[in-house]
Amino acid sequence: MPTIIAVDVSLSMTRPVPVAASGAGPSAEDGLTYHHLAVQGVNTILDYLAKHSRLEFVSLIVYSSLYEVIVDFTRDYESIRQALHKIEHYDKTSLENVLVAVNNMFKTHWGSQNYCQIIFITDCGVGLGPSSLKNTIINLQNYKAQNSGNSSGGAGAGPVKVPLSENQWVGFSYPSKLTFMCLGNLADTAFKFGSKLYQQLLDVSGQNGQVFIPKLKNLSIEDPIGDDNDEFSKQLNRKCVQELFENMCEQNYKQFEATLRCGGYFRLEGAIIIWPAPLPYTSKDLFGAETTKIISRKLEVCGFISLSDIGSPMSVSRHLILPRTDGDKRLSTKDGNLNAEEKLESDIKGFYAKPDGSGGAGGDNDDDGTTGADSTRESVCVLLHGALKVENMAALVLLNDNWYGFIYSYADNKKKSNLMLNVLPPGNDVVPWLGDFRNLGNLDDAFAGENPSFPIKAEKRSYSQNIVVWIRQAGLQSDIQKVLRHAKKLPEKTQHFYKELNRIRRAALSLGFVELLEGLAHIFEREAATLGGSASPDSGIQLKHAANELRKPCNRDLKAIIQAMPTRYNQIA
């Protein structure tokens, strides 16, 4: 779950923070600027991540009217701390430019499927002129209104989206959370107005996010109690900024703690951390009704399947499974929240955990019900990781009602491997070649003569053997070059030329890539014009014929087939 920290370096961030006047001499807050508080906030975020989420990738950006990537995505937090001392300040604030830059930057590095935390640290400057925050909100409202009007337009016409300008931001094209850390005092009219605009930006754009404002405390010496409702008697200082960023980290980077259970009667279980925290999954049915599901805090291993049988199914997300070492890991009968089954399981565990003799270190129990031999007790993560890695298998895990996933050993390099959780879409039959998960059973339960292997054979194949794949640019170029090779060998390769041409045409129409047909027509016309004197006259005739056929509306039907033009070389009855 990468994080982007964007720090406002406009001239307003160099202003000194107002300090309450006192006759007690110079204060530690004297000479404090908003930039100093922003640097303190970045260090607080890095300290929290270094302690709780050391696997986070972090990037540092500074912005004013322009932007600059100071540190690209890295886990070396010390390099970010050092870069904070080299930041310079520039002109006015322009939030929209950096929002567009962040959107493009993250998609370039991580694609559109990963989740991103985006944290802006600012004094709520709104900018001036066409690039001001107010104009950004107005343009965003107009864009939303025009698109909603077009989508509900005339009957039979699909929604027509209004094109975006180059530097217009209408939201992030990937799952994200946008957080604004606002440094200021609500007693300041400009800050109060700016914070409302930042909140309005989140509301209008529909982004998942929050605006954080410091909770100021009374710093007056004459009146140490003060009036909590009097904003004018409160001052911004390092302590309240520290609390502000710690509160944000607690909300945005809260660990997802769960219990992994394996075996009959849940004899083996362990406390785990799923990183990054899985997001709620929202799906829509045929009538447009939305259903949101959340992964349970108790994961149950249902069985084990060979990795070769699983293949590469479609997944919602992937997460690391880490053992949890802090907190109470055992179920205790002193916990009043346990039901009867869990209390019975706890009693069974306590019985098997008792030493054979009455003496020894293992016989001493702590007040919380745990034994002194915690360091030598079993670990479900260690057992699963070793077994799955050696056997080259994966564990099928029940995440919630009618929701499954796979746990397997994954190595990012040759020296270290980890447990990985692959979350599947909700449902029992989401991996076609495995069938319904509820019908899976042990290999020993198979009937005589039954073939229990995977994949499950379908009665009728619903796919073609010759599949066109254009995931990469090289695949498309290869298919076009193949057609051109046949074109240069006309008329001998007439049959092969039209066979490949119809294959590419059907694939382009299936994908909605109609621009490719016009592009091929231009290529054929250019090839016909550059034919040498030694080429057959029929080559130019066939190329011009193919170009004309590609442009005909009747050939936009998938069932249509482009035929060769009859010539003296290929007489067609």
Coordinates of C-alpha atoms in Angstrom, one line a residue:
M1 CA 0.0 0.0 0.0
P2 CA 2.3 2.8 -1.2
T3 CA 2.1 6.3 0.4
I4 CA 2.7 9.7 -1.3
I5 CA 3.5 12.6 1.0
A6 CA 3.1 16.0 -0.7
V7 CA 4.4 19.0 1.2
D8 CA 3.3 22.6 0.4
V9 CA 6.4 24.8 -0.2
S10 CA 4.6 28.0 -1.2
L11 CA 5.8 31.3 0.4
S12 CA 2.9 31.2 3.0
M13 CA 4.5 28.1 4.6
T14 CA 7.5 30.3 5.6
R15 CA 5.3 32.5 7.9
P16 CA 6.0 32.4 11.6
V17 CA 3.4 30.6 13.8
P18 CA 1.7 33.1 16.1
V19 CA 2.8 32.6 19.7
A20 CA 1.0 33.8 22.8
A21 CA 2.8 36.7 24.4
S22 CA 4.3 36.0 27.8
G23 CA 6.7 37.8 30.1
A24 CA 8.7 34.7 30.9
G25 CA 11.4 35.3 28.4
P26 CA 12.0 33.5 25.0
S27 CA 9.9 30.5 24.4
A28 CA 10.8 27.2 22.6
E29 CA 8.1 28.1 20.0
D30 CA 9.8 31.4 19.0
G31 CA 10.9 31.4 15.4
L32 CA 8.6 28.4 14.6
T33 CA 7.2 28.5 11.0
Y34 CA 4.6 26.4 9.3
H35 CA 7.3 24.7 7.3
H36 CA 8.9 23.5 10.6
L37 CA 5.6 22.0 11.6
A38 CA 5.3 20.3 8.2
V39 CA 8.7 18.7 8.6
Q40 CA 7.8 17.6 12.1
G41 CA 4.7 16.0 10.7
V42 CA 6.6 14.1 8.0
N43 CA 9.0 12.8 10.6
T44 CA 6.1 11.6 12.7
I45 CA 4.7 9.7 9.8
L46 CA 8.0 8.1 9.1
D47 CA 8.5 7.2 12.8
Y48 CA 5.1 5.5 12.9
L49 CA 5.7 3.6 9.6
A50 CA 9.2 2.4 10.8
K51 CA 7.6 1.0 14.0
H52 CA 4.4 -0.5 12.6
S53 CA 4.6 -0.7 8.8
R54 CA 8.2 -1.1 7.7
L55 CA 7.1 -2.5 4.4
E56 CA 5.4 0.7 3.2
F57 CA 6.8 2.4 0.1
V58 CA 6.9 6.1 0.6
S59 CA 7.5 9.0 -1.9
L60 CA 8.0 12.6 -1.1
I61 CA 6.8 15.5 -3.3
V62 CA 6.9 19.2 -2.9
Y63 CA 4.6 21.6 -4.7
S64 CA 3.7 25.2 -5.2
S65 CA 2.6 26.4 -8.6
L66 CA 4.8 23.5 -9.9
Y67 CA 5.8 20.2 -8.3
E68 CA 8.9 18.2 -7.8
V69 CA 9.5 14.6 -6.8
I70 CA 12.1 14.8 -4.1
V71 CA 12.3 11.1 -3.3
D72 CA 10.8 8.4 -5.4
F73 CA 9.1 5.3 -3.9
T74 CA 11.4 3.8 -1.3
R75 CA 11.6 1.9 2.0
D76 CA 14.7 3.8 3.0
Y77 CA 13.0 6.3 5.3
E78 CA 16.3 7.9 6.3
S79 CA 16.8 9.2 2.7
I80 CA 13.4 11.0 3.1
R81 CA 14.5 12.6 6.4
Q82 CA 17.7 13.9 4.8
A83 CA 15.8 15.3 1.9
L84 CA 13.6 17.3 4.2
H85 CA 16.6 19.6 5.0
K86 CA 17.1 20.5 1.3
I87 CA 13.6 21.7 0.6
E88 CA 13.3 25.2 -0.9
H89 CA 10.3 27.5 -1.1
Y90 CA 8.7 29.0 -4.2
D91 CA 5.7 30.9 -5.2
K92 CA 1.9 30.4 -4.8
T93 CA -0.1 27.2 -4.2
S94 CA -1.6 25.4 -7.1
L95 CA -3.3 22.2 -5.8
E96 CA -4.8 20.9 -9.1
N97 CA -1.4 20.6 -10.9
V98 CA 0.0 18.4 -8.2
L99 CA -3.2 16.3 -8.1
V100 CA -2.8 15.6 -11.8
A101 CA 0.9 14.8 -11.3
V102 CA 0.2 12.4 -8.4
N103 CA -2.4 10.6 -10.5
N104 CA -0.1 10.0 -13.4
M105 CA 2.9 9.2 -11.2
F106 CA 1.2 6.5 -9.3
K107 CA -0.3 4.8 -12.4
T108 CA 3.1 4.8 -14.0
H109 CA 4.7 3.0 -11.0
W110 CA 1.9 0.8 -9.7
G111 CA -0.9 0.7 -12.2
S112 CA -4.6 1.2 -11.5
Q113 CA -5.3 -1.7 -9.2
N114 CA -3.1 -0.9 -6.2
Y115 CA -4.3 1.1 -3.2
C116 CA -2.5 4.4 -2.4
Q117 CA -2.4 6.7 0.6
I118 CA -2.0 10.3 -0.5
I119 CA -1.2 12.8 2.3
F120 CA -1.0 16.6 1.7
I121 CA 0.6 18.8 4.3
T122 CA -0.5 22.4 3.9
D123 CA -1.5 25.6 5.6
C124 CA -4.7 25.6 3.6
G125 CA -3.6 28.1 1.0
V126 CA -6.1 28.3 -1.8
G127 CA -4.0 29.9 -4.5
L128 CA -4.8 32.8 -6.9
G129 CA -6.2 33.2 -10.4
P130 CA -7.3 30.3 -12.7
S131 CA -5.3 27.7 -10.7
S132 CA -6.9 28.6 -7.4
L133 CA -8.7 25.9 -5.4
K134 CA -12.0 27.6 -5.9
N135 CA -11.8 27.4 -9.7
T136 CA -10.7 23.8 -9.4
I137 CA -14.0 23.0 -7.5
I138 CA -16.1 25.0 -10.0
N139 CA -14.5 23.2 -12.9
L140 CA -15.0 19.8 -11.2
Q141 CA -18.7 20.6 -10.5
N142 CA -19.2 21.6 -14.2
Y143 CA -17.5 18.5 -15.4
K144 CA -19.7 16.3 -13.2
A145 CA -22.9 18.1 -14.2
Q146 CA -22.1 17.9 -17.9
N147 CA -21.4 14.1 -17.7
S148 CA -24.5 13.4 -15.7
G149 CA -26.5 15.4 -18.2
N150 CA -25.1 13.5 -21.2
S151 CA -25.6 10.1 -19.5
S152 CA -29.3 10.8 -19.0
G153 CA -29.7 12.2 -22.5
G154 CA -31.7 11.0 -25.5
A155 CA -33.0 7.5 -25.8
G156 CA -30.9 5.0 -27.5
A157 CA -27.8 7.2 -27.2
G158 CA -25.0 6.1 -24.9
P159 CA -23.3 8.4 -22.4
V160 CA -20.9 10.9 -24.1
K161 CA -18.2 12.0 -21.7
V162 CA -16.9 15.5 -21.9
P163 CA -13.2 15.4 -22.7
L164 CA -10.7 16.5 -20.0
S165 CA -8.2 19.3 -20.4
E166 CA -4.6 18.4 -19.9
N167 CA -4.3 19.8 -16.4
Q168 CA -7.8 19.1 -15.1
W169 CA -8.3 16.8 -12.2
V170 CA -11.6 15.0 -11.6
G171 CA -10.5 12.2 -9.2
F172 CA -8.0 9.4 -9.0
S173 CA -8.3 6.5 -11.3
Y174 CA -7.3 3.9 -8.7
P175 CA -8.3 3.0 -5.2
S176 CA -7.0 5.7 -2.9
K177 CA -7.4 7.7 0.3
L178 CA -6.8 11.5 0.1
T179 CA -5.8 13.1 3.4
F180 CA -5.3 16.8 4.0
M181 CA -3.2 17.7 7.1
C182 CA -4.2 21.4 7.7
L183 CA -1.8 23.4 9.8
G184 CA -3.4 26.5 11.3
N185 CA -5.8 28.0 13.7
L186 CA -9.6 28.2 13.1
A187 CA -9.5 31.6 14.7
D188 CA -7.7 32.7 11.5
T189 CA -10.4 33.6 9.0
A190 CA -8.3 32.7 5.9
F191 CA -7.5 29.3 7.4
K192 CA -11.1 28.6 8.3
F193 CA -12.2 29.5 4.7
G194 CA -9.4 27.4 3.2
S195 CA -10.2 24.3 5.3
K196 CA -13.8 24.5 4.2
L197 CA -12.7 24.6 0.5
Y198 CA -10.5 21.5 1.0
Q199 CA -13.4 19.6 2.5
Q200 CA -15.6 20.8 -0.3
L201 CA -13.1 19.4 -2.8
L202 CA -13.3 16.0 -1.2
D203 CA -17.1 16.1 -1.2
V204 CA -17.4 17.3 -4.9
S205 CA -14.8 14.8 -6.2
G206 CA -16.3 11.9 -4.3
Q207 CA -12.8 10.8 -3.1
N208 CA -12.3 8.7 0.0
G209 CA -10.5 11.0 2.3
Q210 CA -10.5 13.3 5.3
V211 CA -9.4 16.8 6.4
F212 CA -7.4 16.8 9.7
I213 CA -7.3 20.0 11.7
P214 CA -5.2 20.4 15.0
K215 CA -7.0 20.4 18.3
L216 CA -5.5 23.5 19.9
K217 CA -5.0 23.9 23.6
N218 CA -4.9 27.1 25.7
L219 CA -1.3 28.3 26.2
S220 CA -2.0 31.4 28.3
I221 CA -0.1 31.6 31.6
E222 CA -2.5 34.0 33.3
D223 CA -5.4 31.6 32.6
P224 CA -4.1 28.0 32.4
I225 CA -7.6 26.6 32.4
G226 CA -9.1 28.9 29.8
D227 CA -12.2 28.5 27.8
D228 CA -12.2 25.5 25.4
N229 CA -14.7 27.2 23.2
D230 CA -12.6 30.3 22.8
E231 CA -10.5 29.6 19.6
F232 CA -8.7 33.0 20.0
S233 CA -7.1 31.9 23.3
K234 CA -5.6 28.7 21.7
Q235 CA -2.3 28.6 19.9
L236 CA -0.7 26.2 17.4
N237 CA 2.4 24.4 18.7
R238 CA 4.5 21.3 18.2
K239 CA 2.6 19.2 20.7
C240 CA -0.8 19.6 19.0
V241 CA 0.8 18.9 15.6
Q242 CA 2.4 15.8 17.0
E243 CA -1.0 14.6 18.3
L244 CA -2.6 15.5 14.9
F245 CA -0.3 13.3 12.9
E246 CA -0.3 10.4 15.3
N247 CA -4.1 10.4 15.2
M248 CA -4.0 10.4 11.4
C249 CA -1.5 7.4 11.4
E250 CA -3.7 5.5 13.8
Q251 CA -6.7 5.9 11.5
N252 CA -5.0 5.4 8.1
Y253 CA -2.4 2.7 9.0
K254 CA -4.3 0.6 11.5
Q255 CA -3.1 -3.0 11.3
F256 CA -5.6 -5.8 10.3
E257 CA -5.3 -8.3 13.1
A258 CA -6.9 -11.7 12.7
T259 CA -6.7 -15.4 13.9
L260 CA -5.7 -18.2 11.5
R261 CA -7.1 -21.6 12.4
C262 CA -6.1 -24.9 10.9
G263 CA -7.0 -28.5 11.7
G264 CA -9.9 -30.4 13.3
Y265 CA -11.5 -28.8 16.3
F266 CA -9.3 -25.8 15.5
R267 CA -6.5 -27.4 17.5
L268 CA -3.9 -25.2 15.7
E269 CA -4.4 -21.4 15.6
G270 CA -2.3 -18.3 15.7
A271 CA -2.6 -14.6 15.8
I272 CA -1.6 -13.0 12.5
I273 CA -1.4 -9.6 10.8
I274 CA -2.6 -9.2 7.2
W275 CA -0.6 -6.5 5.4
P276 CA -1.7 -4.3 3.8
A277 CA -5.1 -4.2 5.5
P278 CA -7.7 -5.7 3.1
L279 CA -10.3 -3.3 1.9
P280 CA -14.1 -3.9 1.9
Y281 CA -15.3 -5.5 -1.4
T282 CA -18.3 -3.9 -3.0
S283 CA -20.2 -5.7 -5.8
K284 CA -23.3 -4.8 -7.8
D285 CA -26.1 -7.2 -8.9
L286 CA -28.1 -7.0 -12.1
F287 CA -30.5 -4.5 -10.6
G288 CA -27.7 -2.2 -9.4
A289 CA -28.0 -3.0 -5.7
E290 CA -24.6 -2.8 -4.0
T291 CA -23.4 -5.3 -1.5
T292 CA -20.3 -4.8 0.7
K293 CA -18.4 -7.6 2.3
I294 CA -15.5 -7.5 4.8
I295 CA -13.0 -10.2 5.6
S296 CA -13.6 -11.9 8.9
R297 CA -11.2 -11.7 11.8
K298 CA -11.2 -15.5 12.0
L299 CA -9.7 -17.3 8.9
E300 CA -10.3 -21.0 8.7
V301 CA -8.2 -23.4 6.5
C302 CA -10.5 -25.7 4.6
G303 CA -8.0 -27.9 2.8
F304 CA -4.9 -28.0 0.6
I305 CA -4.6 -28.0 -3.2
S306 CA -1.5 -28.3 -5.4
L307 CA -0.3 -25.0 -6.9
S308 CA -0.3 -26.5 -10.4
D309 CA -4.0 -27.2 -10.1
I310 CA -4.7 -23.6 -8.9
G311 CA -2.9 -21.9 -11.7
S312 CA -3.5 -18.1 -11.9
P313 CA -7.1 -17.3 -11.0
M314 CA -8.5 -13.8 -11.0
S315 CA -7.9 -12.2 -7.6
V316 CA -9.2 -9.1 -5.8
S317 CA -5.9 -8.4 -3.9
R318 CA -2.8 -10.0 -2.4
H319 CA -1.5 -9.6 1.1
L320 CA 1.4 -10.7 3.3
I321 CA 0.6 -12.8 6.4
L322 CA 2.8 -12.0 9.3
P323 CA 2.8 -13.6 12.8
R324 CA 1.5 -11.2 15.5
T325 CA 3.9 -11.1 18.5
D326 CA 2.2 -8.5 20.7
G327 CA -0.9 -8.7 22.8
D328 CA -2.7 -11.8 24.1
K329 CA -2.5 -14.6 21.6
R330 CA -4.4 -17.2 23.5
L331 CA -8.0 -17.7 24.2
S332 CA -8.7 -17.5 27.9
T333 CA -11.7 -18.7 29.9
K334 CA -11.5 -15.4 31.8
D335 CA -12.7 -13.6 28.7
G336 CA -16.4 -13.1 29.1
N337 CA -16.9 -12.5 25.3
L338 CA -16.2 -16.2 24.4
N339 CA -19.0 -18.4 23.4
A340 CA -19.4 -22.0 24.7
E341 CA -17.5 -23.6 21.7
E342 CA -14.6 -21.2 22.1
K343 CA -14.4 -21.8 25.9
L344 CA -14.3 -25.6 25.2
E345 CA -11.5 -25.1 22.7
S346 CA -9.6 -23.0 25.3
D347 CA -10.0 -25.7 27.9
I348 CA -8.7 -28.3 25.5
K349 CA -5.7 -26.2 24.7
G350 CA -5.0 -25.5 28.3
F351 CA -5.1 -29.3 29.0
Y352 CA -2.6 -30.2 26.3
A353 CA -0.4 -27.2 27.3
K354 CA 0.1 -28.5 30.8
P355 CA 3.5 -30.1 31.6
D356 CA 3.7 -33.7 32.6
G357 CA 5.2 -32.9 36.0
S358 CA 4.2 -30.4 38.6
G359 CA 7.6 -28.7 38.6
G360 CA 9.5 -26.9 36.0
A361 CA 9.2 -23.5 34.5
G362 CA 6.3 -24.6 32.4
G363 CA 4.1 -25.0 35.4
D364 CA 4.1 -21.4 36.4
N365 CA 1.1 -19.5 35.0
D366 CA 0.8 -15.8 34.6
D367 CA -2.1 -13.7 35.7
D368 CA -3.5 -13.5 32.2
G369 CA -3.7 -17.3 31.8
T370 CA -0.7 -17.7 29.6
T371 CA 2.2 -20.1 30.5
G372 CA 5.8 -19.1 30.8
A373 CA 6.8 -21.2 27.8
D374 CA 5.4 -18.8 25.3
S375 CA 8.6 -18.7 23.3
T376 CA 8.5 -22.5 22.6
R377 CA 4.8 -22.9 21.7
E378 CA 3.6 -23.8 18.2
S379 CA 3.3 -21.2 15.4
V380 CA 0.7 -21.8 12.7
C381 CA 2.6 -19.4 10.4
V382 CA 5.9 -21.3 10.7
L383 CA 4.2 -24.6 10.2
L384 CA 2.1 -23.6 7.2
H385 CA 5.0 -21.8 5.5
G386 CA 7.3 -24.7 5.8
A387 CA 4.8 -27.3 4.8
L388 CA 3.4 -25.4 1.8
K389 CA 6.9 -24.5 0.6
V390 CA 8.1 -28.1 0.7
E391 CA 5.0 -29.7 -0.7
N392 CA 4.4 -27.0 -3.3
M393 CA 0.8 -26.6 -2.3
A394 CA -1.6 -23.9 -1.2
A395 CA -4.2 -23.7 1.6
L396 CA -7.8 -22.9 0.7
V397 CA -9.0 -20.4 3.3
L398 CA -12.5 -19.4 4.2
L399 CA -12.5 -15.6 4.6
N400 CA -16.2 -15.0 5.3
D401 CA -19.5 -16.5 4.3
N402 CA -19.2 -17.6 0.7
W403 CA -15.8 -16.0 0.3
Y404 CA -12.5 -17.8 -0.2
G405 CA -8.8 -17.2 -0.7
F406 CA -5.5 -19.1 -1.1
I407 CA -2.5 -19.0 1.2
Y408 CA 0.8 -20.1 -0.3
S409 CA 4.6 -19.6 0.1
Y410 CA 5.9 -16.8 -2.1
A411 CA 9.6 -15.8 -2.5
D412 CA 10.5 -12.4 -3.8
N413 CA 14.1 -13.4 -4.0
K414 CA 16.2 -16.6 -3.5
K415 CA 16.9 -15.9 0.2
K416 CA 13.6 -15.0 1.7
S417 CA 10.0 -16.2 1.3
N418 CA 6.8 -15.3 3.0
L419 CA 3.2 -16.4 3.4
M420 CA 1.0 -14.7 0.8
L421 CA -2.8 -14.5 0.9
N422 CA -4.5 -14.3 -2.5
V423 CA -8.1 -13.0 -2.0
L424 CA -10.6 -14.3 -4.6
P425 CA -13.8 -12.6 -5.6
P426 CA -16.7 -13.6 -3.3
G427 CA -18.5 -16.7 -4.4
N428 CA -18.2 -20.5 -4.4
D429 CA -17.5 -21.0 -8.1
V430 CA -15.0 -18.2 -8.9
V431 CA -12.3 -20.5 -10.3
P432 CA -13.9 -22.3 -13.2
W433 CA -11.4 -25.2 -13.5
L434 CA -11.8 -26.1 -9.8
G435 CA -15.6 -26.1 -9.8
D436 CA -17.7 -25.3 -6.7
F437 CA -15.5 -25.1 -3.6
R438 CA -18.3 -26.7 -1.5
N439 CA -17.9 -29.9 -3.5
L440 CA -14.2 -30.2 -2.9
G441 CA -13.2 -33.2 -0.8
N442 CA -10.3 -35.4 0.2
L443 CA -8.6 -37.5 -2.5
D444 CA -9.4 -40.6 -0.4
D445 CA -13.1 -40.0 -0.7
A446 CA -13.1 -40.4 -4.5
F447 CA -15.2 -43.3 -5.9
A448 CA -13.7 -46.2 -7.7
G449 CA -12.9 -45.2 -11.3
E450 CA -13.5 -41.5 -10.7
N451 CA -11.0 -39.1 -12.0
P452 CA -10.4 -36.5 -9.2
S453 CA -7.8 -34.5 -11.0
F454 CA -8.1 -30.9 -12.3
P455 CA -9.1 -29.1 -14.4
I456 CA -12.7 -30.2 -14.5
K457 CA -13.6 -31.1 -18.1
A458 CA -16.5 -29.1 -19.5
E459 CA -19.0 -30.9 -21.7
K460 CA -18.8 -28.3 -24.4
R461 CA -15.9 -26.0 -25.0
S462 CA -16.9 -22.3 -25.0
Y463 CA -13.6 -20.9 -26.2
S464 CA -11.6 -21.1 -29.4
Q465 CA -8.3 -22.7 -29.8
N466 CA -6.8 -19.8 -31.8
I467 CA -6.9 -16.8 -29.4
V468 CA -5.6 -13.3 -30.2
V469 CA -3.8 -11.7 -27.3
W470 CA -2.9 -8.1 -27.4
I471 CA -1.8 -7.4 -23.8
R472 CA 1.5 -6.0 -24.9
Q473 CA 2.3 -3.8 -27.8
A474 CA 4.6 -6.4 -29.3
G475 CA 1.7 -8.8 -29.8
L476 CA -0.2 -6.4 -31.9
Q477 CA 2.9 -5.5 -34.0
S478 CA 3.6 -9.1 -34.6
D479 CA 0.1 -9.8 -36.0
I480 CA 0.3 -6.8 -38.3
Q481 CA 3.8 -7.7 -39.5
K482 CA 2.5 -11.2 -40.3
V483 CA -0.3 -9.8 -42.5
L484 CA 2.3 -7.6 -44.3
R485 CA 4.6 -10.5 -44.9
H486 CA 1.7 -12.4 -46.7
A487 CA 0.8 -9.2 -48.5
K488 CA 4.3 -8.9 -50.0
K489 CA 4.0 -12.5 -51.3
L490 CA 0.8 -11.9 -53.2
P491 CA -0.8 -13.5 -55.2
E492 CA 0.8 -16.8 -54.0
K493 CA -0.2 -16.1 -50.4
T494 CA -3.7 -14.7 -51.1
Q495 CA -5.5 -17.3 -49.0
H496 CA -3.2 -16.8 -46.0
F497 CA -3.4 -13.0 -46.4
Y498 CA -7.2 -12.9 -46.1
K499 CA -7.2 -15.5 -43.4
E500 CA -4.9 -13.5 -41.1
L501 CA -6.8 -10.2 -42.1
N502 CA -10.1 -11.6 -41.0
R503 CA -8.6 -12.9 -37.8
I504 CA -7.2 -9.5 -36.9
R505 CA -10.5 -7.8 -38.0
R506 CA -12.6 -10.0 -35.7
A507 CA -10.3 -9.5 -32.7
A508 CA -10.4 -5.7 -33.2
L509 CA -14.2 -5.6 -33.5
S510 CA -14.5 -7.8 -30.4
L511 CA -12.3 -5.4 -28.4
G512 CA -13.9 -2.3 -29.8
F513 CA -10.6 -1.4 -31.4
V514 CA -12.2 -0.1 -34.7
E515 CA -9.4 2.4 -35.1
L516 CA -7.1 -0.5 -36.0
L517 CA -9.2 -1.2 -39.2
E518 CA -8.6 2.3 -40.5
G519 CA -5.0 2.0 -39.6
L520 CA -4.6 -1.2 -41.6
A521 CA -6.4 0.3 -44.5
H522 CA -3.8 3.2 -44.6
I523 CA -1.0 0.6 -44.3
F524 CA -2.3 -1.4 -47.3
E525 CA -2.7 1.7 -49.4
R526 CA 0.8 2.8 -48.7
E527 CA 2.2 -0.7 -49.5
A528 CA 0.2 -0.7 -52.8
A529 CA 1.8 2.7 -53.7
T530 CA 5.3 1.6 -52.9
L531 CA 5.3 -1.7 -54.8
G532 CA 8.2 -2.2 -57.1
G533 CA 8.1 -2.8 -60.9
S534 CA 8.9 -6.5 -60.4
A535 CA 5.7 -7.0 -58.2
S536 CA 2.7 -8.7 -59.6
P537 CA -0.2 -6.3 -60.7
D538 CA -2.5 -8.4 -58.6
S539 CA -0.7 -7.4 -55.4
G540 CA -1.8 -3.8 -55.7
I541 CA -5.3 -4.8 -56.7
Q542 CA -5.7 -7.1 -53.6
L543 CA -4.2 -4.5 -51.2
K544 CA -6.5 -1.7 -52.5
H545 CA -9.5 -4.1 -52.3
A546 CA -8.7 -5.1 -48.7
A547 CA -8.4 -1.4 -47.7
N548 CA -11.8 -0.6 -49.3
E549 CA -13.4 -3.6 -47.6
L550 CA -12.1 -2.7 -44.2
R551 CA -13.8 0.8 -44.5
K552 CA -17.2 -0.6 -45.4
P553 CA -19.8 -0.5 -42.6
C554 CA -21.2 -3.9 -43.6
N555 CA -17.8 -5.5 -42.7
R556 CA -18.1 -4.2 -39.1
D557 CA -20.2 -7.3 -38.4
L558 CA -18.3 -10.1 -36.6
K559 CA -20.0 -12.7 -38.9
A560 CA -18.9 -11.0 -42.1
I561 CA -15.9 -12.4 -44.0
I562 CA -13.7 -10.4 -46.4
Q563 CA -13.2 -12.4 -49.5
A564 CA -10.4 -12.0 -52.1
M565 CA -11.1 -10.2 -55.3
P566 CA -11.3 -12.6 -58.3
T567 CA -8.4 -12.1 -60.7
R568 CA -6.7 -14.2 -63.3
Y569 CA -4.6 -15.8 -60.6
N570 CA -7.5 -16.8 -58.3
Q571 CA -10.7 -17.4 -60.2
I572 CA -13.5 -17.6 -57.6
A573 CA -16.7 -19.2 -58.8

